[in-house]
Amino acid sequence: MVMIVGVIVLIAVNIILLSVSNRRYLSYYGPGRIAISLVAPFQEAVSSSIRFVRDIWGHYFFLVKAAQENDNFKKALSHAVEINNLHKELKLSNVRLRSLLNFRKTIIDKVIAAEVISKDPSPWFKTIMIDKGKDDSVKKGVAVVMPEGIVGQVTEVSTHYSKVLLIIDQNSAVDGLVQRNRARGIIKGGSADRCLFKYVLRKNDVAVGDTVVSSGLDGVFPKGLPVGHVSGVIKPNSGIFQEVSVTPYVDFEKLEEVLVVLNHKKHKF
Amino acid sequence: MTYCFHVGICLCLVLFQTTVMPYFHLFDRFYDLLAPFVIYLSLFQSLRQSIPVILFFGFLMDSLSGGPFGLYLTTYIWLFIGVKWIITFLHVGDSFLLPFIVAAGVLLQNCIFIGTIAISEPGTQSLSAAISMVTVQVLWAIFTGPIFLMVFNYSHGKWNKWLEKVFAKVNS
């Protein structure tokens, strides 16, 4: 009887401690920083070794395949040059229109490139470790992006390494907009590498294929960065919100390099 | 010296799990490799030798993971207590039981994870995705778990023999 009571008390204390630890994320000076500093150099060494071996394999043993790929790339490049010229024209016209509308000049944020050195040990949580830390001016809370879209947010920083919470983690939240009609909501991590676009009003017309971008209102992510496309919409018969699922543009399985936004200017409300 | 062996093995497992395994999509839903190690400690090692290793690596995994701090520590401690309790009435020498002990351990760990996610972020995980993830992990554990246990036990035996030889040479 005493043992059963003891076990129940232990479980209760355990749940309370976990709830408290979940609500109050440990500070950047916390003990987690020491552990990251201990393990991350080994993780970096192993990742570098794997990449080195893979590069040798790719460069020397697959030359035939590389030649074929080269031909394909040349074709793709000529196509890309055409598109690039078109984009240059669009950019120039955009600059003219902006000045006409007296828009404020866009401030380009300072970014730093970082390499992914490891992934979360558990499939239930989605974080990565990058090889840039406090010494590279990375701070807790800064945004991590890719040319394809938003990656996540730095949650822990040590001297040379940082932990990044991906947008597909259930603890992540990004303020977002549907690009087409500016319908607003919160992009939260869901299951199977997808996101949920929550709190989108039922009256808003959201369709599969719509692009979702960051609104910039969370003060973390720059405005207008692509997040993903709408992959499913369920409009319940009752309630004020609709259920929208979003497939991110970033392929988190193949993430190797990322960009950390260092001096994003937060909006003043 | 036993601590050195345990720390070395655990470090290799952590590095393998976080840096090598993500390159292979086959292991996308593999279970936590430290779970069979904790089971090995509770089956074959003393309390004094196990507890410091469990606490250290629980803390380490909590630092590397995106989950709430203390989650891995919690799962390892409960796993250790659970297996210690099971072996009071089950014969551990019977290798037929090993797959089921590892599978039960992995199941317990996943239950704690799901419970924590359900409390902290209700409604984010779909039930079917969670069931599929747990099923795959348990199946992996049934087929590969006993191999890990045997490798740990064999390596520890070899390590002890090597140490005896080294000490014998030093003394002579």
XYZ file of C-alpha atoms in Angstrom:
441
model
C 0.000 0.000 0.000
C 2.819 2.396 0.989
C 4.659 1.504 -2.242
C 1.612 2.280 -4.429
C 1.135 5.645 -2.670
C 4.856 6.320 -3.131
C 4.696 5.577 -6.877
C 1.597 7.797 -7.282
C 3.339 10.657 -5.449
C 6.455 10.173 -7.629
C 4.372 10.302 -10.832
C 2.544 13.429 -9.636
C 5.810 15.195 -8.741
C 7.255 14.124 -12.113
C 4.305 15.566 -14.076
C 4.437 18.839 -12.126
C 8.201 19.206 -12.719
C 7.801 18.487 -16.452
C 4.941 20.998 -16.744
C 7.010 23.682 -14.975
C 10.061 22.955 -17.157
C 7.889 23.076 -20.285
C 6.397 26.465 -19.385
C 9.721 28.055 -18.403
C 12.287 27.428 -21.104
C 15.776 27.310 -19.581
C 17.831 30.444 -19.932
C 20.695 30.780 -22.325
C 23.091 30.584 -19.400
C 21.473 27.273 -18.383
C 23.203 23.929 -18.023
C 22.052 22.867 -21.521
C 24.702 25.177 -22.958
C 27.476 23.118 -21.326
C 26.094 19.863 -22.704
C 25.846 21.320 -26.218
C 29.447 22.542 -25.987
C 30.504 19.038 -24.916
C 28.763 17.042 -27.631
C 28.516 19.427 -30.587
C 32.262 19.319 -31.521
C 32.007 15.521 -31.879
C 28.801 15.884 -33.896
C 30.520 18.414 -36.139
C 33.498 16.082 -36.638
C 31.264 13.124 -37.552
C 29.125 15.257 -39.912
C 32.246 16.649 -41.610
C 33.661 13.128 -42.038
C 30.410 11.886 -43.587
C 30.319 14.861 -45.970
C 33.999 14.333 -46.859
C 33.426 10.674 -47.753
C 30.261 11.542 -49.642
C 32.076 14.280 -51.593
C 34.883 11.874 -52.603
C 32.264 9.409 -53.762
C 30.385 12.095 -55.649
C 33.445 13.653 -57.300
C 35.573 10.683 -58.277
C 33.340 7.655 -58.653
C 30.349 9.179 -60.340
C 32.062 11.172 -63.095
C 29.918 9.625 -65.827
C 26.752 10.574 -64.036
C 28.236 14.010 -63.388
C 28.814 14.549 -67.129
C 25.185 13.765 -67.879
C 24.073 15.998 -65.061
C 26.351 18.719 -66.422
C 24.510 18.699 -69.750
C 21.196 18.921 -67.941
C 22.483 21.735 -65.749
C 23.650 23.706 -68.806
C 20.156 23.514 -70.233
C 18.652 24.471 -66.876
C 21.126 27.337 -66.550
C 20.181 28.864 -69.908
C 16.550 28.652 -68.854
C 17.411 30.228 -65.489
C 19.258 33.100 -67.218
C 16.080 33.886 -69.153
C 14.027 33.862 -65.962
C 16.669 35.947 -64.223
C 16.438 38.647 -66.905
C 12.689 38.672 -66.486
C 13.092 39.010 -62.712
C 15.510 41.907 -63.154
C 12.900 43.726 -65.202
C 10.254 42.983 -62.586
C 12.572 44.167 -59.813
C 13.192 47.482 -61.590
C 9.498 48.051 -62.132
C 8.874 47.111 -58.483
C 11.426 49.720 -57.344
C 9.714 52.363 -59.473
C 6.265 51.482 -58.129
C 7.515 51.500 -54.539
C 9.014 54.948 -54.921
C 5.810 56.125 -56.565
C 3.749 54.921 -53.626
C 6.228 56.498 -51.235
C 6.932 53.162 -49.598
C 9.604 52.996 -47.006
C 12.889 51.655 -48.302
C 13.239 47.975 -47.438
C 16.009 47.317 -44.948
C 17.983 44.269 -45.864
C 18.742 42.211 -42.766
C 22.241 40.952 -42.079
C 22.421 37.175 -42.400
C 25.066 34.590 -41.642
C 25.368 31.148 -43.248
C 25.509 28.133 -40.935
C 25.912 24.424 -41.463
C 23.584 21.846 -39.944
C 25.673 19.480 -37.802
C 23.016 17.273 -36.232
C 19.309 16.634 -35.840
C 17.051 16.017 -32.859
C 17.592 12.586 -31.250
C 13.844 12.053 -31.012
C 11.424 11.808 -33.955
C 8.779 13.471 -31.742
C 10.613 16.814 -31.631
C 12.029 18.789 -34.561
C 15.217 20.674 -33.844
C 18.619 20.948 -35.514
C 22.041 22.009 -34.307
C 24.018 24.561 -36.343
C 27.722 25.451 -36.227
C 27.288 29.146 -35.381
C 26.866 30.514 -31.880
C 27.397 33.448 -29.571
C 30.832 34.197 -31.062
C 29.170 34.702 -34.463
C 26.625 37.166 -32.986
C 23.815 34.594 -32.965
C 21.285 35.316 -30.223
C 18.418 33.375 -28.715
C 15.180 34.038 -30.604
C 16.622 35.063 -33.973
C 15.091 33.739 -37.197
C 16.639 31.016 -39.342
C 15.704 31.027 -43.021
C 16.512 29.513 -46.407
C 16.002 30.911 -49.905
C 12.968 28.578 -50.135
C 11.390 29.906 -46.946
C 11.366 29.987 -43.160
C 13.270 27.253 -41.296
C 12.794 28.089 -37.622
C 14.025 30.018 -34.633
C 17.141 29.777 -32.429
C 16.163 28.518 -28.976
C 19.514 27.896 -27.331
C 22.961 29.363 -27.964
C 26.394 28.213 -26.830
C 29.751 29.754 -27.765
C 30.081 28.115 -31.182
C 26.806 26.227 -31.667
C 23.072 26.887 -31.542
C 19.902 24.854 -31.351
C 17.150 25.733 -33.848
C 13.473 24.901 -33.311
C 12.020 24.051 -36.735
C 8.624 25.410 -37.779
C 7.330 21.820 -38.053
C 7.819 21.272 -34.292
C 4.600 21.416 -32.270
C 6.137 24.095 -30.001
C 6.756 26.467 -32.917
C 4.430 29.328 -33.893
C 4.796 31.839 -36.747
C 2.415 34.681 -37.522
C 1.387 34.174 -41.145
C -0.736 35.488 -44.004
C -2.259 33.950 -47.089
C -0.420 35.828 -49.842
C -3.448 36.079 -52.146
C -6.044 37.575 -49.815
C -4.034 38.487 -46.644
C -6.066 36.145 -44.412
C -4.189 35.975 -41.118
C -3.442 33.078 -38.793
C -0.769 31.292 -36.760
C 1.381 28.625 -38.408
C 1.988 25.854 -35.879
C 3.934 22.631 -36.250
C 1.840 19.559 -36.932
C 2.513 15.913 -37.595
C 4.267 14.286 -40.577
C 6.457 17.335 -41.394
C 3.428 19.541 -42.022
C 2.131 22.687 -40.363
C -1.301 23.743 -39.210
C -2.478 27.221 -40.132
C -4.601 27.962 -37.086
C -7.094 30.692 -36.207
C -7.965 31.508 -39.840
C -11.490 32.925 -39.878
C -14.120 30.798 -41.559
C -15.276 33.735 -43.687
C -11.840 33.947 -45.401
C -11.506 32.249 -48.758
C -8.493 29.935 -48.470
C -7.872 27.424 -51.262
C -5.481 24.511 -51.763
C -2.309 25.778 -53.443
C -2.375 29.259 -51.878
C 1.006 30.506 -50.688
C 1.388 31.329 -47.005
C 3.968 33.969 -46.036
C 5.200 35.412 -42.753
C 3.366 38.547 -41.609
C 6.294 39.957 -39.631
C 3.918 40.729 -36.749
C 5.581 38.211 -34.431
C 8.713 40.356 -34.392
C 10.895 37.340 -35.176
C 10.574 36.592 -38.878
C 10.937 39.253 -41.581
C 7.707 40.091 -43.377
C 6.852 38.354 -46.653
C 9.062 35.285 -46.383
C 7.407 32.211 -47.906
C 6.447 29.471 -45.457
C 4.592 26.930 -47.563
C 1.520 26.226 -49.619
C -1.954 25.287 -48.431
C -2.372 21.536 -48.820
C -5.761 21.057 -47.215
C -8.758 23.081 -46.058
C -11.596 21.856 -43.866
C -14.478 24.220 -43.183
C -16.488 22.860 -40.250
C -20.229 23.463 -40.150
C -19.910 25.357 -36.901
C -17.237 27.489 -35.249
C -15.460 30.653 -36.292
C -12.213 29.148 -37.577
C -11.353 26.773 -40.424
C -8.770 23.994 -40.337
C -5.968 24.664 -42.806
C -2.884 22.493 -43.279
C 0.274 23.866 -44.853
C 3.141 21.979 -46.516
C 6.389 23.915 -45.946
C 8.527 24.884 -48.936
C 11.695 23.927 -47.081
C 12.602 20.251 -47.301
C 13.617 19.605 -43.697
C 14.931 16.139 -44.535
C 17.597 17.591 -46.833
C 18.533 20.601 -44.742
C 22.320 21.129 -44.812
C 22.941 24.881 -44.816
C 20.769 27.654 -43.384
C 20.857 31.436 -43.028
C 20.573 33.075 -39.604
C 19.010 36.567 -39.607
C 21.142 38.619 -37.218
C 19.767 42.163 -37.113
C 16.109 41.910 -38.011
C 14.424 45.181 -37.167
C 11.317 44.515 -35.140
C 8.157 46.457 -35.904
C 6.997 48.879 -33.270
C 3.322 48.605 -32.408
C 36.868 2.247 -15.577
C 33.373 0.852 -16.036
C 32.111 4.439 -16.083
C 34.559 5.213 -18.937
C 33.176 2.274 -20.903
C 29.578 3.336 -20.301
C 30.245 6.984 -21.178
C 32.159 5.959 -24.327
C 29.363 3.676 -25.529
C 26.672 6.277 -24.795
C 28.593 9.033 -26.562
C 28.988 6.826 -29.650
C 25.238 6.071 -29.565
C 24.308 9.763 -29.241
C 26.623 10.740 -32.117
C 25.349 7.900 -34.302
C 21.746 8.830 -33.559
C 22.077 12.582 -34.182
C 24.591 12.736 -37.050
C 24.714 9.444 -38.987
C 21.157 8.118 -38.782
C 19.469 11.246 -40.238
C 21.253 10.493 -43.545
C 19.339 7.207 -43.886
C 15.595 7.551 -44.368
C 15.178 3.935 -43.310
C 15.898 5.056 -39.748
C 13.518 8.045 -39.758
C 11.313 6.338 -37.191
C 13.960 4.455 -35.273
C 13.724 4.349 -31.491
C 16.046 6.124 -29.064
C 19.289 4.114 -28.996
C 19.929 4.974 -25.364
C 16.737 3.135 -24.348
C 18.277 -0.351 -24.857
C 21.399 0.885 -23.081
C 19.360 1.934 -20.040
C 17.660 -1.490 -20.156
C 21.077 -3.140 -20.360
C 22.227 -1.162 -17.302
C 19.188 -2.142 -15.271
C 19.461 -5.807 -16.324
C 23.170 -6.398 -15.946
C 24.730 -3.560 -13.919
C 24.519 -2.425 -10.326
C 22.588 0.608 -9.124
C 25.823 2.444 -8.211
C 27.248 1.986 -11.704
C 24.035 2.811 -13.531
C 22.533 5.875 -11.851
C 25.344 8.417 -12.600
C 25.427 7.333 -16.275
C 21.632 7.577 -16.590
C 21.556 11.024 -14.970
C 24.420 12.335 -17.122
C 23.035 11.097 -20.413
C 19.465 12.056 -19.533
C 20.715 15.602 -18.991
C 22.757 15.472 -22.227
C 19.838 14.234 -24.340
C 17.559 16.882 -22.817
C 20.063 19.527 -23.886
C 20.227 18.206 -27.445
C 16.508 17.629 -27.900
C 13.734 20.141 -28.510
C 11.437 18.622 -25.890
C 10.825 20.073 -22.427
C 13.900 19.888 -20.208
C 13.817 16.787 -18.003
C 11.797 14.648 -20.412
C 14.613 12.260 -21.333
C 15.795 12.147 -17.722
C 12.254 11.203 -16.698
C 11.947 8.461 -19.323
C 15.333 6.938 -18.496
C 14.659 6.894 -14.756
C 11.204 5.317 -15.172
C 12.624 2.856 -17.691
C 15.338 1.882 -15.229
C 12.857 1.529 -12.345
C 10.412 -0.415 -14.544
C 12.969 -2.955 -15.736
C 14.411 -3.361 -12.213
C 10.874 -4.119 -11.047
C 10.200 -6.559 -13.910
C 13.340 -8.597 -13.198
C 12.194 -9.243 -9.648
C 9.741 -11.804 -11.028
C 11.073 -12.543 -14.546
C 14.164 -14.594 -15.321
C 16.470 -12.249 -17.285
C 18.862 -14.979 -18.377
C 16.137 -16.138 -20.751
C 17.092 -14.423 -24.037
C 13.583 -15.178 -25.395
C 12.246 -12.389 -23.172
C 14.765 -9.749 -24.245
C 12.905 -8.525 -27.395
C 9.756 -8.000 -25.356
C 11.573 -6.186 -22.555
C 13.175 -3.769 -25.065
C 9.851 -3.327 -26.883
C 8.083 -2.619 -23.583
C 10.794 -0.099 -22.709
C 10.438 1.699 -26.044
C 6.653 1.668 -25.628
C 6.949 3.192 -22.143
C 9.296 5.899 -23.444
C 6.902 6.776 -26.276
C 3.940 6.855 -23.894
C 5.752 9.402 -21.712
C 6.631 11.472 -24.817
C 3.063 11.402 -26.135
C 1.679 12.233 -22.689
C 3.989 15.232 -22.399
C 3.112 16.498 -25.889
C -0.603 15.985 -25.185
C -0.320 18.033 -21.970
C 1.861 20.833 -23.356
C 0.471 21.162 -26.916
C -2.933 19.444 -27.090
C -4.289 18.715 -30.560
C -1.042 19.074 -32.512
C -0.343 15.355 -32.989
C -2.798 13.289 -34.963
C -3.706 9.981 -33.354
C -3.026 7.919 -36.485
C 0.428 9.462 -36.968
C 1.278 8.801 -33.312
C 0.101 5.179 -33.463
C 2.037 4.593 -36.672
C 5.210 6.116 -35.176
C 4.963 4.023 -31.971
C 4.214 0.818 -33.914
C 7.236 1.247 -36.171
C 9.502 1.990 -33.201
C 8.244 -1.021 -31.232
C 8.762 -3.301 -34.254
C 12.304 -1.991 -34.702
C 12.879 -2.596 -30.971
C 11.622 -6.190 -31.108
C 13.960 -7.109 -33.963
C 17.065 -5.045 -33.168
C 16.852 -4.401 -29.401
C 18.221 -7.797 -28.256
C 21.165 -7.415 -30.666
C 22.105 -4.141 -28.988
C 21.807 -5.733 -25.524
C 24.050 -8.624 -26.553
C 26.603 -6.283 -28.154
C 26.723 -4.124 -25.005
C 27.176 -7.185 -22.796
C 29.826 -8.726 -25.067
C 31.760 -5.423 -25.390
C 31.712 -4.947 -21.633
C 33.122 -8.442 -21.135
C 35.882 -7.757 -23.680
C 36.622 -4.389 -22.051
C 36.999 -6.035 -18.627
C 39.333 -8.704 -20.034
C 41.441 -6.072 -21.788
C 41.679 -4.054 -18.579
C 42.750 -7.163 -16.614
C 45.518 -7.782 -19.153
C 46.685 -4.179 -19.003
C 46.768 -4.175 -15.199
C 48.550 -7.558 -15.142
C 51.252 -6.171 -17.463
C 51.614 -3.010 -15.402
C 51.906 -5.000 -12.155
C 54.450 -7.447 -13.612
